XYZ file of C-alpha atoms in Angstrom:
665
model
C -30.496 16.434 -67.760
C -27.150 14.910 -66.770
C -25.395 18.204 -67.459
C -27.897 20.020 -65.219
C -27.419 17.405 -62.500
C -23.637 17.798 -62.706
C -23.795 21.622 -62.638
C -26.106 21.651 -59.612
C -24.319 18.620 -58.075
C -27.643 16.813 -57.765
C -26.304 13.294 -57.206
C -29.719 11.809 -56.486
C -31.203 13.052 -59.763
C -28.093 11.955 -61.656
C -28.315 8.433 -60.263
C -31.974 8.257 -61.276
C -31.049 9.161 -64.866
C -28.182 6.638 -64.775
C -30.622 3.923 -63.724
C -32.932 4.877 -66.600
C -30.032 4.640 -69.062
C -29.160 1.167 -67.748
C -32.782 0.041 -68.095
C -32.814 1.343 -71.680
C -29.412 -0.331 -72.303
C -28.007 2.987 -73.543
C -24.611 2.866 -71.826
C -23.471 -0.413 -73.396
C -23.453 0.797 -76.993
C -20.627 2.647 -78.712
C -23.061 5.441 -79.476
C -23.456 5.944 -75.709
C -20.038 7.639 -75.332
C -21.705 11.032 -74.833
C -23.943 9.687 -72.079
C -21.043 7.932 -70.332
C -18.936 11.105 -70.488
C -21.839 12.992 -68.926
C -22.062 10.385 -66.171
C -18.304 10.622 -65.540
C -18.667 14.388 -65.287
C -21.605 14.014 -62.873
C -19.852 11.580 -60.528
C -16.584 13.554 -60.681
C -18.268 16.842 -59.741
C -20.194 15.136 -56.952
C -16.976 13.682 -55.506
C -17.898 10.075 -56.399
C -14.628 9.271 -58.198
C -14.895 5.520 -57.679
C -18.071 5.411 -59.786
C -16.539 7.750 -62.364
C -13.386 5.602 -62.643
C -15.375 2.371 -63.007
C -17.378 3.859 -65.872
C -14.191 5.172 -67.486
C -12.328 1.847 -67.207
C -15.257 -0.068 -68.747
C -15.621 2.223 -71.771
C -15.040 0.315 -75.015
C -14.173 3.595 -76.683
C -13.020 6.909 -75.224
C -12.524 10.410 -76.564
C -10.595 13.376 -75.192
C -13.635 14.513 -73.162
C -13.629 11.186 -71.290
C -10.045 11.774 -70.143
C -10.641 15.471 -69.416
C -13.716 14.972 -67.199
C -12.063 12.301 -65.069
C -8.858 14.345 -64.717
C -10.885 17.338 -63.490
C -12.473 15.098 -60.860
C -9.056 14.045 -59.566
C -7.847 17.663 -59.677
C -10.783 18.939 -57.579
C -10.178 16.144 -55.086
C -6.520 17.170 -54.851
C -5.279 13.785 -56.124
C -2.107 14.864 -57.952
C -0.933 11.333 -58.734
C -4.365 10.458 -60.121
C -4.217 13.337 -62.625
C -0.617 12.674 -63.685
C -1.229 8.925 -63.937
C -4.174 9.456 -66.270
C -2.161 11.903 -68.364
C 0.718 9.428 -68.785
C -1.703 6.693 -69.832
C -3.342 9.052 -72.290
C -0.171 10.167 -74.098
C 1.054 6.561 -74.315
C -1.967 5.688 -76.468
C -1.629 6.609 -80.158
C -5.348 7.207 -80.527
C -5.626 9.715 -77.680
C -4.258 13.183 -78.308
C -4.426 15.668 -75.401
C -5.891 19.075 -76.209
C -5.507 22.511 -74.589
C -8.104 21.735 -71.896
C -6.238 18.602 -70.803
C -3.018 20.567 -70.477
C -4.703 23.313 -68.467
C -5.851 20.675 -65.963
C -2.436 19.004 -65.777
C -0.614 22.327 -65.407
C -2.985 23.411 -62.623
C -2.131 20.163 -60.878
C 1.614 20.814 -61.289
C 1.259 24.382 -59.950
C -0.734 23.308 -56.888
C 1.730 20.556 -56.003
C 4.943 22.424 -56.936
C 5.965 19.823 -59.576
C 8.089 21.991 -61.837
C 9.748 19.051 -63.677
C 6.395 17.699 -64.868
C 5.492 21.299 -65.811
C 8.629 21.530 -67.955
C 7.768 18.264 -69.723
C 4.326 19.671 -70.527
C 6.022 22.857 -71.754
C 8.053 20.852 -74.282
C 4.960 19.040 -75.565
C 3.049 22.314 -75.822
C 5.882 23.988 -77.714
C 5.988 21.188 -80.316
C 2.214 20.961 -80.699
C 1.562 24.709 -80.936
C -0.986 24.546 -78.087
C 0.990 27.113 -76.105
C -0.629 29.859 -78.204
C -3.935 29.273 -76.370
C -4.165 32.055 -73.803
C -5.429 29.951 -70.901
C -2.714 27.328 -71.534
C -0.071 30.038 -71.502
C -1.545 31.452 -68.267
C -1.467 28.003 -66.669
C 2.189 27.468 -67.650
C 3.226 30.904 -66.374
C 1.387 30.067 -63.152
C 3.378 26.817 -62.752
C 6.742 28.573 -63.134
C 5.655 31.464 -60.885
C 4.375 29.204 -58.113
C 7.642 27.240 -58.240
C 9.658 30.515 -58.334
C 11.288 29.702 -61.694
C 10.962 33.356 -62.635
C 13.339 33.295 -65.623
C 11.160 30.701 -67.352
C 7.956 32.572 -66.464
C 9.329 35.879 -67.801
C 10.649 34.182 -70.940
C 7.163 32.904 -71.775
C 5.675 36.330 -71.040
C 8.124 38.024 -73.421
C 8.308 35.482 -76.246
C 4.820 34.006 -76.574
C 2.346 36.483 -78.116
C -0.878 37.472 -76.345
C -0.892 38.328 -72.650
C -3.767 38.994 -70.286
C -3.995 40.030 -66.655
C -3.825 36.442 -65.301
C -0.242 35.947 -66.475
C 0.837 39.271 -65.026
C -0.905 38.583 -61.706
C 0.951 35.282 -61.280
C 4.339 36.786 -62.068
C 3.876 39.984 -60.018
C 2.847 38.052 -56.928
C 5.881 35.749 -57.153
C 8.304 38.608 -57.894
C 7.128 40.684 -54.950
C 7.407 37.672 -52.612
C 10.936 37.058 -53.945
C 11.914 40.727 -53.486
C 12.867 41.139 -57.170
C 12.271 44.900 -57.450
C 13.827 45.426 -60.873
C 11.745 42.646 -62.372
C 8.575 44.053 -60.732
C 9.281 47.398 -62.387
C 9.898 45.688 -65.703
C 6.611 43.747 -65.587
C 4.653 46.828 -64.503
C 6.062 48.801 -67.422
C 5.063 45.966 -69.763
C 1.501 46.065 -68.372
C 1.200 49.809 -68.836
C 2.828 49.800 -72.292
C 0.445 47.087 -73.488
C -2.602 48.649 -71.739
C -3.359 45.456 -69.848
C -6.505 45.891 -67.746
C -5.803 45.113 -64.080
C -8.277 43.191 -61.965
C -8.893 42.470 -58.277
C -6.196 39.801 -58.260
C -3.576 42.415 -59.126
C -4.443 44.801 -56.316
C -6.676 43.141 -53.694
C -3.702 42.304 -51.445
C -2.746 45.549 -49.664
C 0.946 44.747 -49.178
C 1.354 43.715 -52.811
C -0.668 46.713 -53.962
C 1.382 49.196 -51.948
C 4.633 47.678 -53.187
C 3.398 47.944 -56.759
C 2.403 51.561 -56.072
C 5.885 52.298 -54.720
C 7.499 50.717 -57.781
C 5.309 52.808 -60.069
C 6.434 55.980 -58.293
C 10.102 54.985 -58.548
C 9.800 54.436 -62.296
C 8.635 58.011 -62.751
C 5.564 56.691 -64.539
C 2.944 59.302 -65.377
C -0.095 58.476 -63.213
C -2.937 58.741 -65.718
C -6.630 58.288 -64.943
C -6.425 54.562 -65.695
C -3.653 53.865 -63.171
C -5.151 56.142 -60.485
C -8.568 54.491 -60.849
C -6.982 51.128 -60.169
C -5.133 52.502 -57.152
C -8.396 53.943 -55.785
C -10.041 50.567 -56.310
C -7.176 48.761 -54.579
C -7.150 51.058 -51.533
C -10.929 50.861 -51.298
C -10.918 47.063 -51.295
C -8.206 47.100 -48.630
C -10.214 49.444 -46.324
C -7.876 52.396 -46.857
C -10.506 54.968 -47.837
C -8.400 58.030 -46.945
C -5.618 56.812 -49.246
C -8.171 56.273 -52.011
C -9.627 59.777 -51.545
C -6.173 61.395 -51.548
C -5.313 59.885 -54.937
C -8.777 60.737 -56.223
C -8.397 64.384 -55.208
C -4.925 64.537 -56.794
C -6.333 63.380 -60.134
C -6.916 66.350 -62.424
C -8.780 64.755 -65.339
C -11.407 62.452 -63.759
C -13.633 60.220 -65.892
C -16.641 58.072 -64.950
C -14.361 55.132 -64.075
C -12.448 57.193 -61.496
C -15.631 58.638 -59.983
C -17.275 55.222 -59.777
C -14.118 53.729 -58.208
C -14.226 56.390 -55.469
C -17.976 55.946 -54.905
C -17.413 52.182 -54.664
C -14.595 52.636 -52.134
C -16.937 54.656 -49.903
C -19.745 52.102 -50.295
C -17.557 49.075 -49.535
C -16.350 50.664 -46.298
C -19.772 51.739 -44.997
C -19.518 55.459 -45.850
C -23.003 55.561 -47.350
C -23.731 59.259 -46.842
C -20.344 60.181 -48.317
C -21.221 58.032 -51.338
C -24.422 59.960 -52.008
C -22.885 63.337 -51.173
C -20.050 62.846 -53.669
C -22.395 62.164 -56.596
C -23.585 65.804 -57.098
C -19.925 66.882 -57.410
C -19.489 64.316 -60.161
C -22.359 65.824 -62.119
C -21.196 69.399 -61.492
C -17.907 68.495 -63.164
C -19.845 67.278 -66.202
C -19.203 63.537 -65.819
C -22.177 61.380 -66.801
C -22.929 58.298 -64.660
C -23.011 54.801 -66.166
C -24.812 51.642 -65.063
C -22.119 50.790 -62.484
C -22.370 54.270 -60.949
C -26.120 53.861 -60.519
C -25.705 50.391 -58.974
C -23.323 51.842 -56.347
C -25.666 54.755 -55.562
C -28.678 52.454 -55.236
C -26.845 50.173 -52.816
C -25.825 53.190 -50.722
C -29.486 54.328 -50.705
C -30.525 50.836 -49.591
C -28.173 50.921 -46.621
C -29.445 54.358 -45.607
C -33.089 53.319 -46.187
C -33.296 56.444 -48.376
C -36.409 55.507 -50.352
C -37.045 59.010 -51.739
C -33.475 59.230 -53.047
C -33.722 55.706 -54.472
C -36.996 56.572 -56.215
C -35.347 59.602 -57.808
C -32.438 57.448 -59.014
C -34.911 54.942 -60.463
C -36.542 57.736 -62.461
C -33.194 58.802 -63.897
C -32.283 55.204 -64.709
C -35.497 54.823 -66.721
C -34.881 58.117 -68.519
C -31.266 57.280 -69.424
C -32.049 53.737 -70.583
C -30.123 51.733 -67.961
C -33.103 49.727 -66.650
C -32.177 46.489 -68.469
C -28.638 46.298 -67.079
C -28.410 43.342 -64.694
C -26.360 45.147 -62.037
C -28.849 48.042 -61.998
C -31.854 45.714 -61.755
C -30.272 43.798 -58.865
C -29.488 47.041 -57.050
C -33.068 48.293 -57.523
C -34.533 45.057 -56.122
C -32.208 45.363 -53.126
C -32.875 49.087 -52.596
C -36.675 48.809 -52.608
C -36.591 45.748 -50.366
C -34.319 47.321 -47.738
C -36.247 50.601 -47.903
C -39.532 48.924 -47.000
C -41.240 48.961 -50.409
C -41.339 45.246 -51.155
C -44.075 45.638 -53.785
C -41.863 47.899 -55.902
C -39.015 45.455 -55.356
C -41.073 42.639 -56.851
C -42.282 44.904 -59.675
C -38.665 45.542 -60.722
C -37.811 41.843 -60.285
C -40.717 40.581 -62.414
C -39.899 43.019 -65.230
C -36.203 42.129 -65.423
C -35.264 40.525 -68.748
C -32.101 38.927 -67.352
C -31.763 37.395 -63.892
C -28.834 35.744 -62.137
C -28.520 34.042 -58.757
C -28.025 37.454 -57.092
C -31.382 38.619 -58.484
C -33.228 35.573 -57.163
C -31.489 35.766 -53.792
C -32.311 39.457 -53.380
C -36.014 38.768 -53.949
C -36.198 35.627 -51.783
C -34.284 37.205 -48.892
C -36.241 40.442 -49.313
C -39.572 38.671 -48.919
C -38.219 36.718 -45.936
C -36.973 39.864 -44.212
C -40.422 41.386 -44.645
C -42.039 38.339 -43.046
C -43.660 37.279 -46.330
C -42.651 33.621 -46.186
C -45.195 32.295 -48.706
C -44.052 34.741 -51.382
C -40.392 33.900 -50.665
C -41.007 30.169 -51.172
C -42.997 30.806 -54.372
C -40.060 32.781 -55.804
C -37.740 29.932 -54.771
C -39.940 27.463 -56.679
C -39.770 29.742 -59.732
C -35.989 29.872 -59.360
C -35.721 26.080 -59.414
C -38.117 25.867 -62.370
C -35.994 28.395 -64.266
C -32.949 26.132 -63.848
C -31.002 28.615 -61.703
C -28.866 26.776 -59.161
C -29.412 28.023 -55.574
C -26.391 28.778 -53.399
C -25.452 29.415 -49.768
C -27.323 32.741 -49.592
C -30.469 31.338 -51.232
C -31.030 28.888 -48.410
C -30.674 31.582 -45.752
C -33.730 33.209 -47.319
C -35.562 29.914 -47.824
C -35.008 28.639 -44.271
C -35.907 32.053 -42.882
C -39.178 31.895 -44.854
C -39.906 28.449 -43.403
C -39.264 29.883 -39.933
C -41.779 32.709 -40.496
C -44.409 30.161 -41.507
C -43.429 27.576 -38.849
C -43.003 24.973 -41.611
C -40.861 22.600 -39.554
C -41.044 19.574 -41.853
C -40.335 21.585 -45.006
C -37.506 23.469 -43.304
C -35.743 20.280 -42.251
C -36.212 18.852 -45.761
C -34.406 21.837 -47.276
C -31.732 21.760 -44.547
C -31.080 18.017 -44.321
C -31.730 16.856 -47.889
C -31.820 19.530 -50.585
C -28.750 21.398 -49.371
C -26.841 18.098 -49.245
C -27.971 17.176 -52.752
C -26.741 20.542 -54.004
C -23.476 20.085 -52.060
C -24.008 23.269 -50.015
C -22.313 23.104 -46.630
C -24.562 24.653 -43.938
C -23.140 27.650 -42.098
C -23.976 29.413 -38.851
C -26.744 31.422 -40.550
C -28.524 28.242 -41.661
C -28.264 26.637 -38.218
C -29.623 29.831 -36.630
C -32.563 29.732 -39.050
C -33.337 26.196 -37.854
C -33.310 27.381 -34.230
C -35.691 30.171 -35.239
C -37.915 27.637 -37.029
C -38.265 25.428 -33.943
C -38.835 28.486 -31.751
C -41.538 29.815 -34.053
C -43.371 26.514 -33.682
C -43.099 26.777 -29.901
C -40.606 23.902 -29.640
C -38.254 25.719 -27.269
C -36.810 22.618 -25.599
C -36.187 21.053 -29.013
C -34.452 24.247 -30.127
C -32.200 24.183 -27.067
C -31.411 20.483 -27.621
C -30.685 21.173 -31.307
C -28.128 23.804 -30.303
C -26.496 21.558 -27.739
C -26.389 18.580 -30.134
C -24.645 20.529 -32.926
C -21.285 20.600 -31.184
C -19.497 21.401 -34.455
C -21.275 24.773 -34.655
C -19.665 27.775 -33.009
C -22.915 29.361 -31.821
C -22.828 33.145 -31.475
C -24.818 35.648 -29.421
C -27.375 36.108 -32.227
C -28.313 32.408 -32.197
C -28.727 32.245 -28.420
C -30.666 35.507 -28.394
C -33.021 34.017 -31.001
C -33.915 31.360 -28.427
C -34.072 33.980 -25.658
C -36.496 36.114 -27.684
C -38.698 33.052 -28.231
C -38.745 32.465 -24.464
C -39.986 36.046 -24.114
C -42.695 35.593 -26.779
C -43.876 32.231 -25.404
C -43.522 33.455 -21.766
C -41.160 30.629 -20.809
C -39.339 32.763 -18.273
C -37.475 29.954 -16.476
C -35.720 28.796 -19.647
C -35.317 32.439 -20.704
C -33.387 33.238 -17.537
C -30.964 30.352 -18.164
C -30.444 31.340 -21.810
C -29.926 34.987 -20.827
C -27.175 33.930 -18.403
C -25.490 32.014 -21.238
C -25.609 35.063 -23.539
C -24.323 37.426 -20.833
C -21.389 35.072 -20.187
C -20.576 35.194 -23.916
C -21.005 38.962 -24.175
C -21.293 40.833 -20.851
C -22.064 44.074 -22.739
C -24.940 42.848 -24.946
C -27.550 45.450 -24.046
C -30.321 43.604 -25.939
C -30.094 40.621 -23.593
C -30.353 42.759 -20.457
C -33.399 44.488 -21.981
C -35.151 41.221 -22.810
C -34.435 39.831 -19.348
C -35.801 43.015 -17.776
C -38.918 42.745 -19.942
C -39.483 39.167 -18.779
C -39.086 40.098 -15.101
C -41.453 43.044 -15.572
C -44.118 40.941 -17.284
C -43.879 38.415 -14.468
C -44.155 41.388 -12.036
C -40.868 40.384 -10.428
C -39.698 43.927 -9.710
C -36.785 42.742 -7.611
C -35.483 41.032 -10.767
C -35.839 44.288 -12.730
C -33.933 46.154 -9.998
C -31.219 43.487 -10.027
C -30.762 43.782 -13.819
C -30.629 47.585 -13.653
C -28.032 47.439 -10.893
C -25.949 45.007 -12.939
C -26.174 47.330 -15.963
C -25.032 50.301 -13.860
C -22.104 48.338 -12.459
C -21.021 47.344 -15.962
C -21.697 50.826 -17.347
C -24.243 49.474 -19.836
C -26.792 52.015 -20.973
C -29.998 51.186 -22.800
C -30.210 53.127 -26.027
C -33.203 55.499 -25.981
C -36.006 54.591 -28.361
C -36.001 56.656 -31.545
C -37.987 56.516 -34.782
C -37.522 58.129 -38.184
C -40.253 59.108 -40.630
C -39.542 60.309 -44.157
C -41.952 62.792 -45.738
C -40.951 63.865 -49.212
C -37.334 65.096 -48.885
C -37.412 65.615 -45.111
C -36.647 63.131 -42.343
C -38.388 63.659 -38.982
C -36.842 62.166 -35.829
C -38.906 61.232 -32.778
C -37.593 60.208 -29.352
C -39.719 58.313 -26.825
C -41.529 60.660 -24.395
C -39.810 63.524 -26.185
C -41.222 66.938 -26.996
C -38.430 68.119 -29.272
C -40.609 68.291 -32.393
C -42.033 71.765 -33.219
C -45.518 70.258 -33.555
C -45.321 68.051 -30.444
C -48.551 69.432 -28.924
C -50.579 68.482 -32.014
C -48.824 65.095 -32.170
C -49.737 64.302 -28.550
C -53.345 65.274 -29.244
C -53.393 63.038 -32.319
C -52.079 60.094 -30.273
C -54.863 60.487 -27.716
C -57.397 60.652 -30.540
C -56.028 57.435 -32.099
C -55.952 55.575 -28.779
C -59.575 56.599 -28.159
C -60.520 55.250 -31.600
C -58.996 51.801 -31.003
C -60.260 51.225 -27.468
C -63.716 50.112 -28.774
C -61.796 47.486 -30.855
C -60.467 45.953 -27.642
C -57.241 47.890 -27.111
C -56.030 47.705 -23.527
C -52.607 49.220 -22.761
C -50.087 46.426 -22.131
C -48.619 47.885 -18.966
C -46.583 44.728 -18.436
C -44.142 46.131 -20.973
C -43.358 49.149 -18.768
C -40.226 48.665 -16.692
C -41.375 50.914 -13.853
C -42.955 49.877 -10.555
C -45.447 52.773 -10.623
C -49.219 53.283 -10.753
C -51.158 51.850 -13.726
C -52.230 55.283 -14.972
C -48.626 56.462 -15.003
C -47.588 53.326 -16.913
C -50.197 54.070 -19.583
C -48.669 57.518 -19.947
C -45.230 56.017 -20.580
C -46.661 53.705 -23.254
C -48.600 56.395 -25.086
C -45.533 58.337 -26.174
C -43.154 55.690 -27.483
C -41.249 56.970 -30.510
C -43.075 54.838 -33.105
C -46.442 56.112 -31.864
C -45.201 59.702 -32.177
C -43.936 59.034 -35.705
C -47.164 57.285 -36.716
C -49.341 60.100 -35.385
C -47.307 62.666 -37.315
C -47.421 60.543 -40.462
C -51.208 60.325 -40.294
C -51.318 64.107 -39.826
C -49.088 64.917 -42.800
C -49.334 62.084 -45.358
C -52.688 62.165 -47.162
C -54.542 58.873 -47.664
C -54.116 56.337 -49.114
C -50.350 56.883 -48.972
C -48.386 54.303 -46.930
C -46.529 55.355 -43.784
C -42.979 53.988 -43.432
C -41.211 54.226 -40.074
C -37.734 53.119 -38.974
C -37.118 52.311 -35.294
C -33.747 51.681 -33.672
C -35.028 49.148 -31.104
C -37.411 46.197 -31.065
C -41.080 47.234 -31.034
C -42.723 46.716 -27.653
C -45.834 44.539 -27.394
C -48.102 47.495 -26.665
C -46.980 49.493 -29.708
C -47.360 46.418 -31.878
C -50.956 45.883 -30.725
C -51.784 49.584 -31.045
C -50.323 49.985 -34.556
C -52.210 46.902 -35.774
C -55.514 48.414 -34.655
C -54.613 51.899 -35.942
C -53.957 50.368 -39.382
C -57.543 49.095 -39.276
C -59.275 52.311 -38.195
C -57.172 54.490 -40.527
C -57.344 52.050 -43.472
C -53.622 52.592 -44.093
C -50.587 50.438 -44.841
C -48.081 51.075 -42.051
C -44.558 49.663 -42.448
C -42.268 49.674 -39.418
C -38.689 48.478 -39.675
C -37.471 47.751 -36.154
C -34.198 46.218 -34.954
C -35.420 42.705 -35.848
C -37.472 42.873 -39.035
C -40.028 44.670 -41.185
C -43.618 44.764 -39.909
C -46.358 45.362 -42.497
C -49.537 46.431 -40.693
C -52.707 46.355 -42.736
C -56.372 45.977 -41.753
C -55.532 45.017 -38.164
C -52.945 42.354 -39.047
C -49.137 42.199 -39.171
C -46.951 40.078 -41.440
C -44.925 38.871 -38.431
C -48.028 37.124 -37.029
C -47.172 38.616 -33.620
C -43.836 36.797 -33.414
C -40.735 38.955 -33.741
C-alpha cells in the first residue's frame, strides 16, 4: 500500500497508512525497517523531505535502501549538498556500503551540478569496488565527464570498460558536437556502427546534432545501409523535415519493414495522413510484410482522416495476421474507432485487450468524453483506479470533460482541486478550460467568467473564451455574449467562429442591424465564413455535400427525400428554427435556406442508400445549427436509425429522438 501511495504520489493515503502503523506500534521495532524505508520513499517522492529526514534520523538501524531512498528525494528536489552530505556520512560508517544504485544517484547529482571533482572521487571508488561494470553506473559516469566537458576521461571509459549502450554514446556525442570536436565525433560514430549499437531518439531528435552527425557519416565514407538510413529517416521525421526523410528513403535500394515504418511514421508525425495511407500499398507491392508498429501507424493515420472503412479493413488484417494482442495495435484501434465515430467498436476492442497501459485507459476515457458519453467515461475512470493504473495529465482532461457533459459541478471540482493535487498533477490550460465548460454547462455563466478572471496565473486562449461565448449563445445571455465576443476578437481579430456566433446571437434576437454590422466588419477585415460542407462514407466512396448545393448527381432525389422527411417530423412538433437564418427575408424563404443545409443533404442521401438498420455517420466542417440538430433528432426517431454527426465541436449520437450532447454543444 505504501509503495502504491509513493508511485501515485498519494500523500493523503500514505499519511493514513503511517498513522495506522503508529497506532499498531510497527515503526518502533527493528523489524519495521521495511515499513520505515517505504515511508521515507513516500515522503521523498511527495516532496515532504522534512518528514523523510526525521524518520531517517530516528531509525535505530538502517540499510542501503534507507540511504538510497532519501538521497533520491534530495536529488529530485535539486538539493546537491543534501545528496553529497548523505553520501559522505554513509561511506564514513563501516556498516554501510554503497551499492550501484547509490552511485547512480550521486553521479546524477554531480552531472547536474557540474561537480567533476566529486565525480572523479566516485570514479576511484567504483574502480576499486568493481561496480563500474554495471551498465547504468558506467552511463552515469560517462554522463558526468561529458556534461563537464572532460572528454578524454569520458572516451577512456567508453574504450576501456566493457559493455556500451546508446546512453553512453548519446552523452558523448552531444558534448563532442557542442565542443566542435569533429575527429572525435567521427571516431565515436564508427564505434557505434562497428558495435551495432541501436540508436534512439536521444541520438537524433535534435536536428542540428542529427545533421552534423549525418555530415560526419558522409565524410567518413561509411556505407549507408538500411539500418543507418532508417535512423536518418526517423531523425528527419521527428525534426519536421519530411522531404529530407523521403529523399533518403527513395535513395535506399534494399528497404525492410523498419525503413518503411520509419517513413510512414515521418508522414504521420507531420500530419501527412493521406500520404501515409497511400505509401502502404507500395510497401506491399515490393513484398515487405507489415509488423505491429506498421499497423499502429496506419491506424492512427486512419483515425485522423476519419477513414472508418479503411480502419475496419486494417482491423481484419490485424486479426488474420495475429497482431491483435500487441499493446500498440490495441491502443491504435481504440483511438481509430473512437475518432471515426464508432465508439461501441472502440469499447469492444478496449474490453478485449489483455494488456492495458495508461494510454489505453486515456484513449477510452477521452473517447467517451468526446462522444458526449460522460457516464461511461467516469465508469472507465473508476475501473482504471481499481486496476491500480495511475492517472496522468491527459486522464484528467477526459475526466473533467465528462463531468462537464453531465454538469457534475461538485464532482468536477473534487477531481480538479483535490484528486489532481493528491496525485501531484499540475493543472494545465486544458483542465482550466474544462472547468469553465463545466460551470457553463450548469448555466453558471457569471461564475464561469469570475473563475476565468480570478485565475490570473492562467494564460487563457481563444478556445477558453469561446467556450464561454458559446454558452452565452446556448443560454441566450446575449449581453454577456457580446462582451465576451469583443474580448475574443481583440485576442484574435480573424477568428471566424466568433463572428459567426455573434451574428447568430444578433439574428436570434432579431437585431438585424447587429448582423449587418458584423458582416461589414468581416468584409473590412477580409474574413470569409467557410461554407457548410458534410461528408458521408458509403462503402469505399465518400460523398461530399455543400449547403444549398446541387452538385450531387442525385440532387433532385435528395431534395425530394428531405421534403419527405420534414413532412414526417412535423406531426412530432418540428417547427423550422428560422432564428438561425442570418437573412432578413420572408419566413418562407428562411425555411428554404434551412431545409438544404449540408448535414440534411447528407442524411437524406444516407437514408436513401444505406439499408436499415445500418448506422449513418456524417462529418461536418462547422458547428451544427439549432434547426438541423432538432430535425436530425426527430428523423432518428421516425427512421429508427442511429445517426452520428461529428461537427466542429463534438460527436452527436442521435437515437430515438435524443442526442448525447443533451442539446448543449
